[in-house]
XYZ file of C-alpha atoms in Angstrom:
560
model
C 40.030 -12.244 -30.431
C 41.840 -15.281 -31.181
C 39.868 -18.702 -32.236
C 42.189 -20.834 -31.389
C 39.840 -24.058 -31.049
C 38.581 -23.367 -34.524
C 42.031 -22.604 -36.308
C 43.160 -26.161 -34.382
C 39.750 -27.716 -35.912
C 40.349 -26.742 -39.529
C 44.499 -27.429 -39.403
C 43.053 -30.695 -38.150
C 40.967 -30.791 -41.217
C 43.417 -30.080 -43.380
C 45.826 -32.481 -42.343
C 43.398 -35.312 -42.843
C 42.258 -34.138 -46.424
C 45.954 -33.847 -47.262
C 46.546 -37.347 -45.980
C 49.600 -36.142 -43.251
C 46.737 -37.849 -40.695
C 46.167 -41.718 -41.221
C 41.989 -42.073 -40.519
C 39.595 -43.981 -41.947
C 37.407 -43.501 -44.492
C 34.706 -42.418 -41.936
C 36.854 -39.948 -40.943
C 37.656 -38.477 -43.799
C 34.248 -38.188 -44.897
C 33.147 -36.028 -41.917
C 36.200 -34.201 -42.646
C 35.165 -33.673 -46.203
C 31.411 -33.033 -44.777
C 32.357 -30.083 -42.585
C 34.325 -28.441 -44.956
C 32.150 -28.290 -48.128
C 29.118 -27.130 -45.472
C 31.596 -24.331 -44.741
C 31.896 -23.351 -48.492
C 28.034 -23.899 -49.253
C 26.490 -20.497 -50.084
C 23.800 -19.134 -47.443
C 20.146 -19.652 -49.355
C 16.581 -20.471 -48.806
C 17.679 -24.451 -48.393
C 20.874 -23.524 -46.434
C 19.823 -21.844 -42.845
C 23.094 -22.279 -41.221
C 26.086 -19.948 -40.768
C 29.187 -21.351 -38.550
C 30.001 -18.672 -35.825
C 33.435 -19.282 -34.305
C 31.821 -17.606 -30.774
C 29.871 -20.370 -30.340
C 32.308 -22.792 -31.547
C 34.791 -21.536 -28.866
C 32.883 -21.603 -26.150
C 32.725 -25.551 -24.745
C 36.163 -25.779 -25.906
C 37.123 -22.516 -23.568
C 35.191 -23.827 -20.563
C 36.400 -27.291 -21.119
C 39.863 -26.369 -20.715
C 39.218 -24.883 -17.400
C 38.360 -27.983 -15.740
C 41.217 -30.616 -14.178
C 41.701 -34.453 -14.753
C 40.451 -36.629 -12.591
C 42.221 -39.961 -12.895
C 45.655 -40.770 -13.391
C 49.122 -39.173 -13.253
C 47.479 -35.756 -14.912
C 45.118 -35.346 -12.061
C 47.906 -36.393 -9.992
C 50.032 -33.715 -11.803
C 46.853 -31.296 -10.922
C 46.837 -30.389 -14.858
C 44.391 -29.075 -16.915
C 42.639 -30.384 -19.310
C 44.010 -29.653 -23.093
C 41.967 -30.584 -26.034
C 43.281 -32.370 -29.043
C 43.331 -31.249 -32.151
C 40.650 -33.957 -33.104
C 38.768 -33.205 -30.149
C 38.469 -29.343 -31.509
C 37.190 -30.432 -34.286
C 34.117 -32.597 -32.891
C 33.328 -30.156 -30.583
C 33.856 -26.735 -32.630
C 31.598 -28.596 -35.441
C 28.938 -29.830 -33.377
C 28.380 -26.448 -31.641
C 29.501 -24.129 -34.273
C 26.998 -23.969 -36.812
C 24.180 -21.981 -35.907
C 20.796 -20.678 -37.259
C 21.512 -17.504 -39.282
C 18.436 -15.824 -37.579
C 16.890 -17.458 -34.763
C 20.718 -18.463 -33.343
C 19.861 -21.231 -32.884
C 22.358 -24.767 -33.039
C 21.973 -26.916 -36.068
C 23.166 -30.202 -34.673
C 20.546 -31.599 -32.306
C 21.913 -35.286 -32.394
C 26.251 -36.347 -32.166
C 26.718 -39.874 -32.662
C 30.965 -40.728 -31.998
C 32.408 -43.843 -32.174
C 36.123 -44.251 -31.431
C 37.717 -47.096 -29.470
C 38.849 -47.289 -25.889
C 41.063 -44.767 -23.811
C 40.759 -42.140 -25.795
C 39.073 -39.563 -23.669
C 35.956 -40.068 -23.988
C 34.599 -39.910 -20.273
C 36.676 -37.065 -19.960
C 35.015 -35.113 -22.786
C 31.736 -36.473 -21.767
C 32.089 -34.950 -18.503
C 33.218 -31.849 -19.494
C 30.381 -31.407 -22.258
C 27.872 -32.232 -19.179
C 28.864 -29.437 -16.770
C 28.831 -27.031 -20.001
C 25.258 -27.962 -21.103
C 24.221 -27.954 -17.089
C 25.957 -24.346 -16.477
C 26.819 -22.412 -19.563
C 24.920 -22.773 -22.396
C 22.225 -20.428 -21.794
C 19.590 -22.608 -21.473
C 16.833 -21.952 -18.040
C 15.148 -24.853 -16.647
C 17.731 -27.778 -18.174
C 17.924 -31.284 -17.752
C 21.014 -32.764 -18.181
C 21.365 -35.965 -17.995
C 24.338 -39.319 -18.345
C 22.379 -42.699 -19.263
C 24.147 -46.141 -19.711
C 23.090 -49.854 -19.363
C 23.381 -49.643 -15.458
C 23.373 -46.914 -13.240
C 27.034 -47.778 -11.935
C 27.999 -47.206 -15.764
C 25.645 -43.801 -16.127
C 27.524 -42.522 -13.071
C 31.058 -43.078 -14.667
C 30.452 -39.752 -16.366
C 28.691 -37.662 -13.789
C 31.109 -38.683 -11.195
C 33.933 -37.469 -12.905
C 31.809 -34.493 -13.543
C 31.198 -33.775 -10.082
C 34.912 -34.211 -9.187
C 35.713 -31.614 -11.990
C 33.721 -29.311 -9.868
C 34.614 -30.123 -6.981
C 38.321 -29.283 -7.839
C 37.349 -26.054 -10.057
C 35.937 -23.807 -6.512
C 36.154 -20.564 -8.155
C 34.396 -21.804 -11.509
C 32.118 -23.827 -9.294
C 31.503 -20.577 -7.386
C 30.796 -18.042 -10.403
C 28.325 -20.445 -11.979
C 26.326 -21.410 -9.302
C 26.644 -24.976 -9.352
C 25.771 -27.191 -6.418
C 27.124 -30.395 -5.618
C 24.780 -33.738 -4.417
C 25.860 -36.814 -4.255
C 23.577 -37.826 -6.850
C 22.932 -34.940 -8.784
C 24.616 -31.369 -9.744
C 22.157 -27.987 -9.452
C 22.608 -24.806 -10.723
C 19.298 -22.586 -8.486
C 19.474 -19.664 -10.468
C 18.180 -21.079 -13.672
C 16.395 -24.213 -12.213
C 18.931 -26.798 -13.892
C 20.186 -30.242 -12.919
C 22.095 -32.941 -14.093
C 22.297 -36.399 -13.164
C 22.598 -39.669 -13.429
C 19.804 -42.426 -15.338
C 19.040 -45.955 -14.801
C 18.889 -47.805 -18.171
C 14.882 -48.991 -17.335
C 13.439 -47.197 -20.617
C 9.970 -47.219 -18.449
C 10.940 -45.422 -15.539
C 12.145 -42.372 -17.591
C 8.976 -41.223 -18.669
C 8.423 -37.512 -17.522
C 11.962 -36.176 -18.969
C 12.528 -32.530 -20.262
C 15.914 -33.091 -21.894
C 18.140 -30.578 -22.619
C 21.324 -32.955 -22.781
C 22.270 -36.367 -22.816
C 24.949 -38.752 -22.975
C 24.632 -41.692 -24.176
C 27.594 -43.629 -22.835
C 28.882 -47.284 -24.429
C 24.896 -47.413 -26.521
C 26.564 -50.788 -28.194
C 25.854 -52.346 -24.959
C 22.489 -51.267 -24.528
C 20.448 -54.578 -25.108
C 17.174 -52.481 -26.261
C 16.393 -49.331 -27.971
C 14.417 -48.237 -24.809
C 16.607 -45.857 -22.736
C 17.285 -44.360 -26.525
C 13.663 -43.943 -27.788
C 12.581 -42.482 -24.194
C 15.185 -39.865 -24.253
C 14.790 -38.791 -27.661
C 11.189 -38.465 -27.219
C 11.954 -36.411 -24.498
C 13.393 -33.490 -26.142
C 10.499 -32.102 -28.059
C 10.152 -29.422 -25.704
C 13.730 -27.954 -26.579
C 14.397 -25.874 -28.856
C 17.914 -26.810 -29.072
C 18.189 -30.295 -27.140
C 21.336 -31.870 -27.889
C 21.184 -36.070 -27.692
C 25.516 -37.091 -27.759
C 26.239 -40.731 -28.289
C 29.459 -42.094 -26.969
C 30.465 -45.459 -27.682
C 32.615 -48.127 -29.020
C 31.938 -50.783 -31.758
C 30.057 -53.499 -30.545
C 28.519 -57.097 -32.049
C 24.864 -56.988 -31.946
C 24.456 -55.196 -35.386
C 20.417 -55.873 -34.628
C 20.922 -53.764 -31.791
C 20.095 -49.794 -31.562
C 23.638 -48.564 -31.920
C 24.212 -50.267 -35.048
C 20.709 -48.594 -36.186
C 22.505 -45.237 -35.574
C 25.989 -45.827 -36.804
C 24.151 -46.746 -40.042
C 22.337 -43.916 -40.083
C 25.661 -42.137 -39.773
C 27.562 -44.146 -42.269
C 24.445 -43.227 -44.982
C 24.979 -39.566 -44.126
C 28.331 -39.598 -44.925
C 28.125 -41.328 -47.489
C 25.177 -38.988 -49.030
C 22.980 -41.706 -49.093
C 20.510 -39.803 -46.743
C 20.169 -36.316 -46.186
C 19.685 -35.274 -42.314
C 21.362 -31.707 -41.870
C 20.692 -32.193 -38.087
C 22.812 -35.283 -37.122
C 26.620 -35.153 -36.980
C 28.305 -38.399 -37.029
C 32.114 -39.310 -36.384
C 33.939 -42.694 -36.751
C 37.358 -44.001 -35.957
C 38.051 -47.388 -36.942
C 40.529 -49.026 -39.392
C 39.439 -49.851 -43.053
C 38.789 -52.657 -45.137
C 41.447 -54.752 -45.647
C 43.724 -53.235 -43.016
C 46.253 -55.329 -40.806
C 45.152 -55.146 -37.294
C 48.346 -55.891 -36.307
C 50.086 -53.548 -37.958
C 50.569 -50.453 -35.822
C 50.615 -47.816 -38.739
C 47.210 -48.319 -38.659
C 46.189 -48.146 -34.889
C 45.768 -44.025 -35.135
C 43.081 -44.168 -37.245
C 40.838 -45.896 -34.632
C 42.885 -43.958 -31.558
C 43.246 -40.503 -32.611
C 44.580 -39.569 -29.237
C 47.752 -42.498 -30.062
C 50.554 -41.500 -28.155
C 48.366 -39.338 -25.777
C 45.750 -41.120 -23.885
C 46.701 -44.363 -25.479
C 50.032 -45.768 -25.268
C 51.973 -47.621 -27.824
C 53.283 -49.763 -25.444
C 49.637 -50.878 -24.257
C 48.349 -51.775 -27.841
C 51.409 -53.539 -28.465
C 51.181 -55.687 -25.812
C 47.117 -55.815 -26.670
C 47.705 -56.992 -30.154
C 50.429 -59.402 -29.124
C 47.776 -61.152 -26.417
C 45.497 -60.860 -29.802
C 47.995 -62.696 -31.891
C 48.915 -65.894 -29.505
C 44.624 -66.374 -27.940
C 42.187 -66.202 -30.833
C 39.701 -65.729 -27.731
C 40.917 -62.180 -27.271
C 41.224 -61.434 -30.610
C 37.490 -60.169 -30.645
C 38.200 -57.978 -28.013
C 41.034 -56.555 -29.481
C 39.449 -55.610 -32.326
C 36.013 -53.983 -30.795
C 37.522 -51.758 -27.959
C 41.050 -50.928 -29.109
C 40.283 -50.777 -32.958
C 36.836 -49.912 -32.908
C 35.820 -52.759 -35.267
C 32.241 -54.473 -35.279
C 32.605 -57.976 -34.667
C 30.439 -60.535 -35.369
C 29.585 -62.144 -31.737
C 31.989 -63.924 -29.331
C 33.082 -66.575 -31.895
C 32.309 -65.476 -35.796
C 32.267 -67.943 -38.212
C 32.579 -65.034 -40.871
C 34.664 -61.997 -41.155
C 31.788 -59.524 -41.834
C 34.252 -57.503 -43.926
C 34.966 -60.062 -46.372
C 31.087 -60.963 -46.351
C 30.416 -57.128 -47.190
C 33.093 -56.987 -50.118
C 31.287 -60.236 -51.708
C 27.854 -58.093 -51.962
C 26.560 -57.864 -55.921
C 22.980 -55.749 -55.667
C 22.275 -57.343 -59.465
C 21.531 -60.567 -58.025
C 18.281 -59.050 -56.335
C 17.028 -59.984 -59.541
C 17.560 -63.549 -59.891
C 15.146 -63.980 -62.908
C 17.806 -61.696 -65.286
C 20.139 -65.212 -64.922
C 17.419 -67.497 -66.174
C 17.221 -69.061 -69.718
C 21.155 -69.089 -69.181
C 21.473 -73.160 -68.619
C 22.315 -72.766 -64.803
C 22.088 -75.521 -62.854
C 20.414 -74.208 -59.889
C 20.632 -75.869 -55.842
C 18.172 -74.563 -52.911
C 18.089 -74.784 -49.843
C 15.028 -74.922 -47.774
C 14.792 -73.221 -43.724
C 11.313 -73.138 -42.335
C 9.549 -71.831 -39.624
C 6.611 -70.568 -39.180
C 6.436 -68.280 -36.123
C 8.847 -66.294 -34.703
C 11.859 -67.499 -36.910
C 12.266 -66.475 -40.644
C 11.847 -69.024 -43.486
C 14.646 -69.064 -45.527
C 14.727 -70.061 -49.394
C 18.224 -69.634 -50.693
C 19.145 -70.556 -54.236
C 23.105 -70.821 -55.538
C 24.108 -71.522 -58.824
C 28.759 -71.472 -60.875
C 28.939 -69.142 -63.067
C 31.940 -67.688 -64.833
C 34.275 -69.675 -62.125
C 32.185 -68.071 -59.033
C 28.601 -68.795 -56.710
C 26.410 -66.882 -56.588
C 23.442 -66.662 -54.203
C 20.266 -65.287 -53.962
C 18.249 -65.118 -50.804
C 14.281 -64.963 -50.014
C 13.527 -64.606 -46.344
C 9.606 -64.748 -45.338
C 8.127 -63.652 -41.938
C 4.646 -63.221 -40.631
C 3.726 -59.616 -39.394
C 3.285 -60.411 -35.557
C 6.853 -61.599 -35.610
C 8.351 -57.940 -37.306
C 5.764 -56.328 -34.435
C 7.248 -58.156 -31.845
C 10.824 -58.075 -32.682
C 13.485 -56.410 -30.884
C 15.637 -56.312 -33.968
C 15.729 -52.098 -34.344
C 16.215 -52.840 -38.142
C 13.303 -55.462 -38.970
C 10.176 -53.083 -39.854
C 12.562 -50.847 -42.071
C 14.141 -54.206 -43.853
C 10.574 -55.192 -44.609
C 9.440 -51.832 -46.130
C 12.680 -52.090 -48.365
C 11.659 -55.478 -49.581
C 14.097 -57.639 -48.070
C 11.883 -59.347 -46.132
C 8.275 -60.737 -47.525
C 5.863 -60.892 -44.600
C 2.708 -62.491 -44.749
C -0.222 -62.027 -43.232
C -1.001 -62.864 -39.111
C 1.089 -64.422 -37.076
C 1.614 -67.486 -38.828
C 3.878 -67.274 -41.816
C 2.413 -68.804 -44.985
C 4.077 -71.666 -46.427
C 1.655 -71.073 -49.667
C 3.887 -67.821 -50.580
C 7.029 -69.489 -49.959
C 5.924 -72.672 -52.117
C 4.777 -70.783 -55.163
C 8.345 -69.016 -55.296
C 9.657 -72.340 -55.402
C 7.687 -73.543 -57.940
C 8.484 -70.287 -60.222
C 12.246 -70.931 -59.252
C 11.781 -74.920 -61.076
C 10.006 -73.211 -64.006
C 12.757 -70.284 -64.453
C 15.965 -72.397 -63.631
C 17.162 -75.829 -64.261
C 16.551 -76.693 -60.340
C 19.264 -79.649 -59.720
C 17.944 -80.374 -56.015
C 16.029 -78.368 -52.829
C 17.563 -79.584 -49.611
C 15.102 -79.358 -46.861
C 15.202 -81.346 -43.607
C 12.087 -83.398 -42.785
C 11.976 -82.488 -39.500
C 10.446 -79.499 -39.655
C 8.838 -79.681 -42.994
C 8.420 -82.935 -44.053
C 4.362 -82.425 -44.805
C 4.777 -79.334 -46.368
C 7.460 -81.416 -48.511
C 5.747 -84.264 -49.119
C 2.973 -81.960 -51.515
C 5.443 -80.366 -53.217
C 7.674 -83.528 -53.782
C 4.072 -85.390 -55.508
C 3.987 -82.281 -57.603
C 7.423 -83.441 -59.260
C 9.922 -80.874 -57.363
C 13.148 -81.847 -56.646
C 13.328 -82.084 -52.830
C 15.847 -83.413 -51.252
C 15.997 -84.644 -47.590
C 18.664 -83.244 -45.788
C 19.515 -83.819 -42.053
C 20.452 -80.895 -39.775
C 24.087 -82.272 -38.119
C 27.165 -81.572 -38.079
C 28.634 -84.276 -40.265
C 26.556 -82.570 -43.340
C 26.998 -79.075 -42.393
C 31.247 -79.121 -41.676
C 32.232 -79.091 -45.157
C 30.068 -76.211 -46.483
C 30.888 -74.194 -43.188
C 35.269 -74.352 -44.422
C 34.054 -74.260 -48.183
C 31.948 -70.778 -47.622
C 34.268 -69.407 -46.052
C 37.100 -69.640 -48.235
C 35.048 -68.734 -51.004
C 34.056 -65.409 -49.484
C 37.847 -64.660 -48.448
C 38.677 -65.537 -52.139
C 35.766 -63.226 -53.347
C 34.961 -66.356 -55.059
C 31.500 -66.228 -54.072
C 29.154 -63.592 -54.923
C 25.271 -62.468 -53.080
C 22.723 -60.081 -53.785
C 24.191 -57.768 -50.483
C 20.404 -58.408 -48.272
C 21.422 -56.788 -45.209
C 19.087 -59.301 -43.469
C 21.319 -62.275 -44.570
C 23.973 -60.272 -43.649
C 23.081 -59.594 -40.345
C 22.004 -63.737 -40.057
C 25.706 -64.576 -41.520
C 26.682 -62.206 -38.460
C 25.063 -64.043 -35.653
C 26.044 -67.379 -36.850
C 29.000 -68.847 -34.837
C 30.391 -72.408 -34.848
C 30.716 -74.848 -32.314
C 33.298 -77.828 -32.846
C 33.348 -81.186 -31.339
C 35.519 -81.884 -28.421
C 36.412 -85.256 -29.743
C 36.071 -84.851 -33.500
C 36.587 -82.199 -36.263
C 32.919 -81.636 -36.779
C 31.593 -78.240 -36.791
C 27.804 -77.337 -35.977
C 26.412 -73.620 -37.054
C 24.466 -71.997 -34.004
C 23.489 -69.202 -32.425
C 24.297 -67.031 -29.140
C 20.894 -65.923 -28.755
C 17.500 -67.005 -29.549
C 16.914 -63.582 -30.941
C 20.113 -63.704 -33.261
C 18.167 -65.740 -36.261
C 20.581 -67.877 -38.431
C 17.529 -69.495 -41.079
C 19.377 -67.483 -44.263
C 22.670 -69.012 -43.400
C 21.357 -71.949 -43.026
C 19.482 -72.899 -46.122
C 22.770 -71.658 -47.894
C 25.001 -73.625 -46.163
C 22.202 -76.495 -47.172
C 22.434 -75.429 -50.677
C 25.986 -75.188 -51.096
C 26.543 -78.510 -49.123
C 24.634 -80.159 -51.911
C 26.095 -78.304 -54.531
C 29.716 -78.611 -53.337
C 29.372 -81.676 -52.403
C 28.167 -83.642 -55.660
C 30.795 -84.946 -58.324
C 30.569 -83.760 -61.629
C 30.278 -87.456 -63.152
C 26.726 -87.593 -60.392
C 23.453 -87.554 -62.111
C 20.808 -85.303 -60.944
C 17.868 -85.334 -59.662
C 15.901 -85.564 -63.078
C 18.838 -87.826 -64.434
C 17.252 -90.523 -62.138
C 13.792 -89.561 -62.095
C 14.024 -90.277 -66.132
């Protein structure tokens, strides 16, 4: 018997490893993943074997069902898988449980960028799991931020078979016009609402996730992963596209993903796939479009990105868009101040420890954010050395704040450390001053810009006790320099930071809004949820910093 789907799936792999596919380092990974589990020796820690049966299978019953849209359906033509597309699908169903049968994967998380099939796969992966994989009694299900979205993929489901009679026919499978059936083994599928709290009561045997970026909670997720505990081989696919809300649930998987691949974490029951360009690649230049749209020249059309990237090119406002949905890129909100890339390549995890730099003679500036409910204070130091800044960040939040937080990422953050909470629901100002007065007695503390408005009693102590503070006031004639001057410095790696992810999810939500009638530039946020206080104190820091001449005295140069 011939396995055609898997031969396609590992000449796929082997063109990627031997570089004769351009993909991205994501890519290439789960490449590189899939084929040293296939060499890894069967043993007590390794339950898996990968049977090409049940690798064929979907693919088989896939390619028995018609387009729906477009000049193919018009065409009346089946549907043929890619090459990539065998892959995905042969791995994620493949690998098996060398005695119970049973599939390994219970969880595929795929991000590739627009009009590449995915709806099409989606629906074909939905009538599979609802008629042919064996499984009595399952619940199949499509799930998006609206219902109209959720139905997206079950309608083109139901049209696939509605168009497939004799298919339709042998399997048994009924057609609603809200819901498919299969009587003989008591199985549905359908489509969900995105209210997390009307879900309750789910037995899930499948479900896709469609566009989870948008998803403004985790709730639909949590709900439907909880609801698979009764399965014993449930299968939860993610389909989506990069996004900007890195606080947001899909970022808390595709990071989970990326840390797989990257053998940071070990979960043997999660596949993850990414297509996106790398680091430092042109967007504009078309060599590199395939690696975010593996189905280039098939589903997406040269002509289309072209004229995409040019619209790109001449409006900066659709720049954003160009990158997130036809390069797969996470962007970071509707008008970034930072490229997040750049930001990323500037990370040094040695300045975590900022005490290793003292007794060195810096000169040291601060920069002081607080709050003292539901926003973070921020105390950010910066101080030249060997020709480049370098900044180290202390964030504090009280522990009603991480409770009530929709950020997916906050508890986790403040496990790691990157985050001190305090007590209650008031963050203490106590813990934040006695780091500042350790910072005076470590470093040779130049200045700690603050603005009086919110902490001007809270200064005033600390000031009597002989610590540099500095009044600063929050506009945009102070902050417009430091907002150009960081960001140079990060595109000319001239700036270094101790890589907090919570600083650099703050740098991500910060955007910039510029006078009308001047040059000024303000930092702000999209959301009240998308906290800027890191940022912030920085840009207070560095303002100070960059700002002062070299002949200037400092602080203690008047005092004395």
């Amino acid at each position: 018997m011939s396995n055609r789907y898997v031969e396609a799936a590992q000449a796929y792999s082997r063109a990627v490893v031997a570089g004769e596919i351009p993909v991205c380092k994501w890519t290439q990974l789960a490449v590189e993943r899939q084929l040293a589990d296939l060499a890894r020796p069967a043993g007590p820690d390794w339950p898996w074997v990968f049977s090409p049966e049940a690798a064929e299978r979907p693919c088989a019953f896939i390619e028995l069902l018609p387009h729906t849209k477009g000049k193919w359906a018009r065409e009346r033509r089946l549907i043929e898988l890619e090459p990539w597309q065998c892959f995905v699908i042969t791995t994620v169903f493949g690998w098996v449980h060398r005695e119970t049968g049973l599939r390994r994967f219970l969880e595929a998380y795929e991000e590739v960028a627009r009009k590449n099939a995915k709806s099409t796969k989606g629906s074909g992966l939905l009538l599979y799991m609802l008629a042919a994989d064996g499984e009595y009694g399952a619940e199949c299900y499509t799930a998006a931020t609206t219902r109209d979205q959720a139905r997206i993929v079950f309608d083109d489901a139901r049209v696939m078979a509605e168009r497939t009679p004799d298919l339709r026919t042998w399997l048994g499978v009924a057609i609603m016009q809200h819901s498919l059936t299969v009587a003989h083994t008591s199985s549905k599928a359908a489509p969900l609402a995105a209210e997390g709290s009307t879900l309750d009561g789910l037995n899930v045997h499948f479900a896709l996730l469609d566009e989870l970026h948008a998803h403004k909670t985790r709730a639909v997720y949590d709900v439907i992963d909880t609801a698979r505990g009764a399965r014993e081989q449930s299968l939860l696919w993610t389909i989506t596209t990069a996004g900007t809300d890195r606080s947001g649930i899909c970022y808390e998987r595709r990071t989970h993903i990326t840390q797989i691949l990257n053998k940071v974490v070990v979960d043997e029951r999660v596949f993850g796939i990414i297509y996106t360009i790398d680091d430092g690649d042109d967007p504009f230049n078309p060599a590199v479009w395939p690696k975010a749209n593996p189905n280039f020249g098939k589903s997406v059309l040269p002509d289309d990105m072209e004229a995409a990237a040019r619209k790109a090119k001449a409006m900066p406002s659709a720049l954003n868009n160009f990158l997130t949905k036809r390069l797969n890129v996470w962007v970071s909100g509707e008008s970034p101040w930072m490229d997040m890339r750049a930001w990323e390549r500037c990370a040094d995890q040695a300045l975590r420890d900022v005490s290793a730099y003292s007794g060195q003679g810096v000169k040291v500036w601060a920069g002081l954010d607080l709050a003292q409910k539901k926003d973070f204070a921020a105390l950010v130091c910066v101080f030249e050395l060997d020709g480049k800044w370098h900044v180290c960040v202390r964030l504090y939040l009280n522990e009603l704040a991480i409770q009530e937080s929709g950020n997916a990422h906050l508890s986790g953050w403040a496990r790691q450390g990157y985050v001190t909470v305090t007590d209650g629901d008031i963050t203490d100002f106590d813990v934040v001053a006695e780091d500042m007065r350790q910072l005076c007695r470590d470093f040779d503390v130049q200045e700690i810009a603050f603005d009086p408005a919110l902490s001007m009693y809270f200064a005033g102590k600390l000031i009597e006790e002989g610590l540099p503070l500095v009044e600063i006031t929050q506009r945009s004639l102070f902050f417009t320099p430091p907002l150009i001057q960081v960001e140079n410095l990060v595109l000319e790696k001239k700036l270094a930071h101790d890589g907090n992810p919570v600083m650099g999810w703050m740098v991500s939500n910060l955007v910039v809004k510029e006078s009308k009638f001047t040059e000024l530039k303000s930092p702000t946020k999209e959301r009240p949820e998308n906290k800027i206080d890191g940022p912030i104190a920085m840009l207070m820091a560095l303002g100070r910093a960059l700002a002062r001449p070299s002949s200037e005295k400092s602080f203690w140069e008047i005092e004395s």
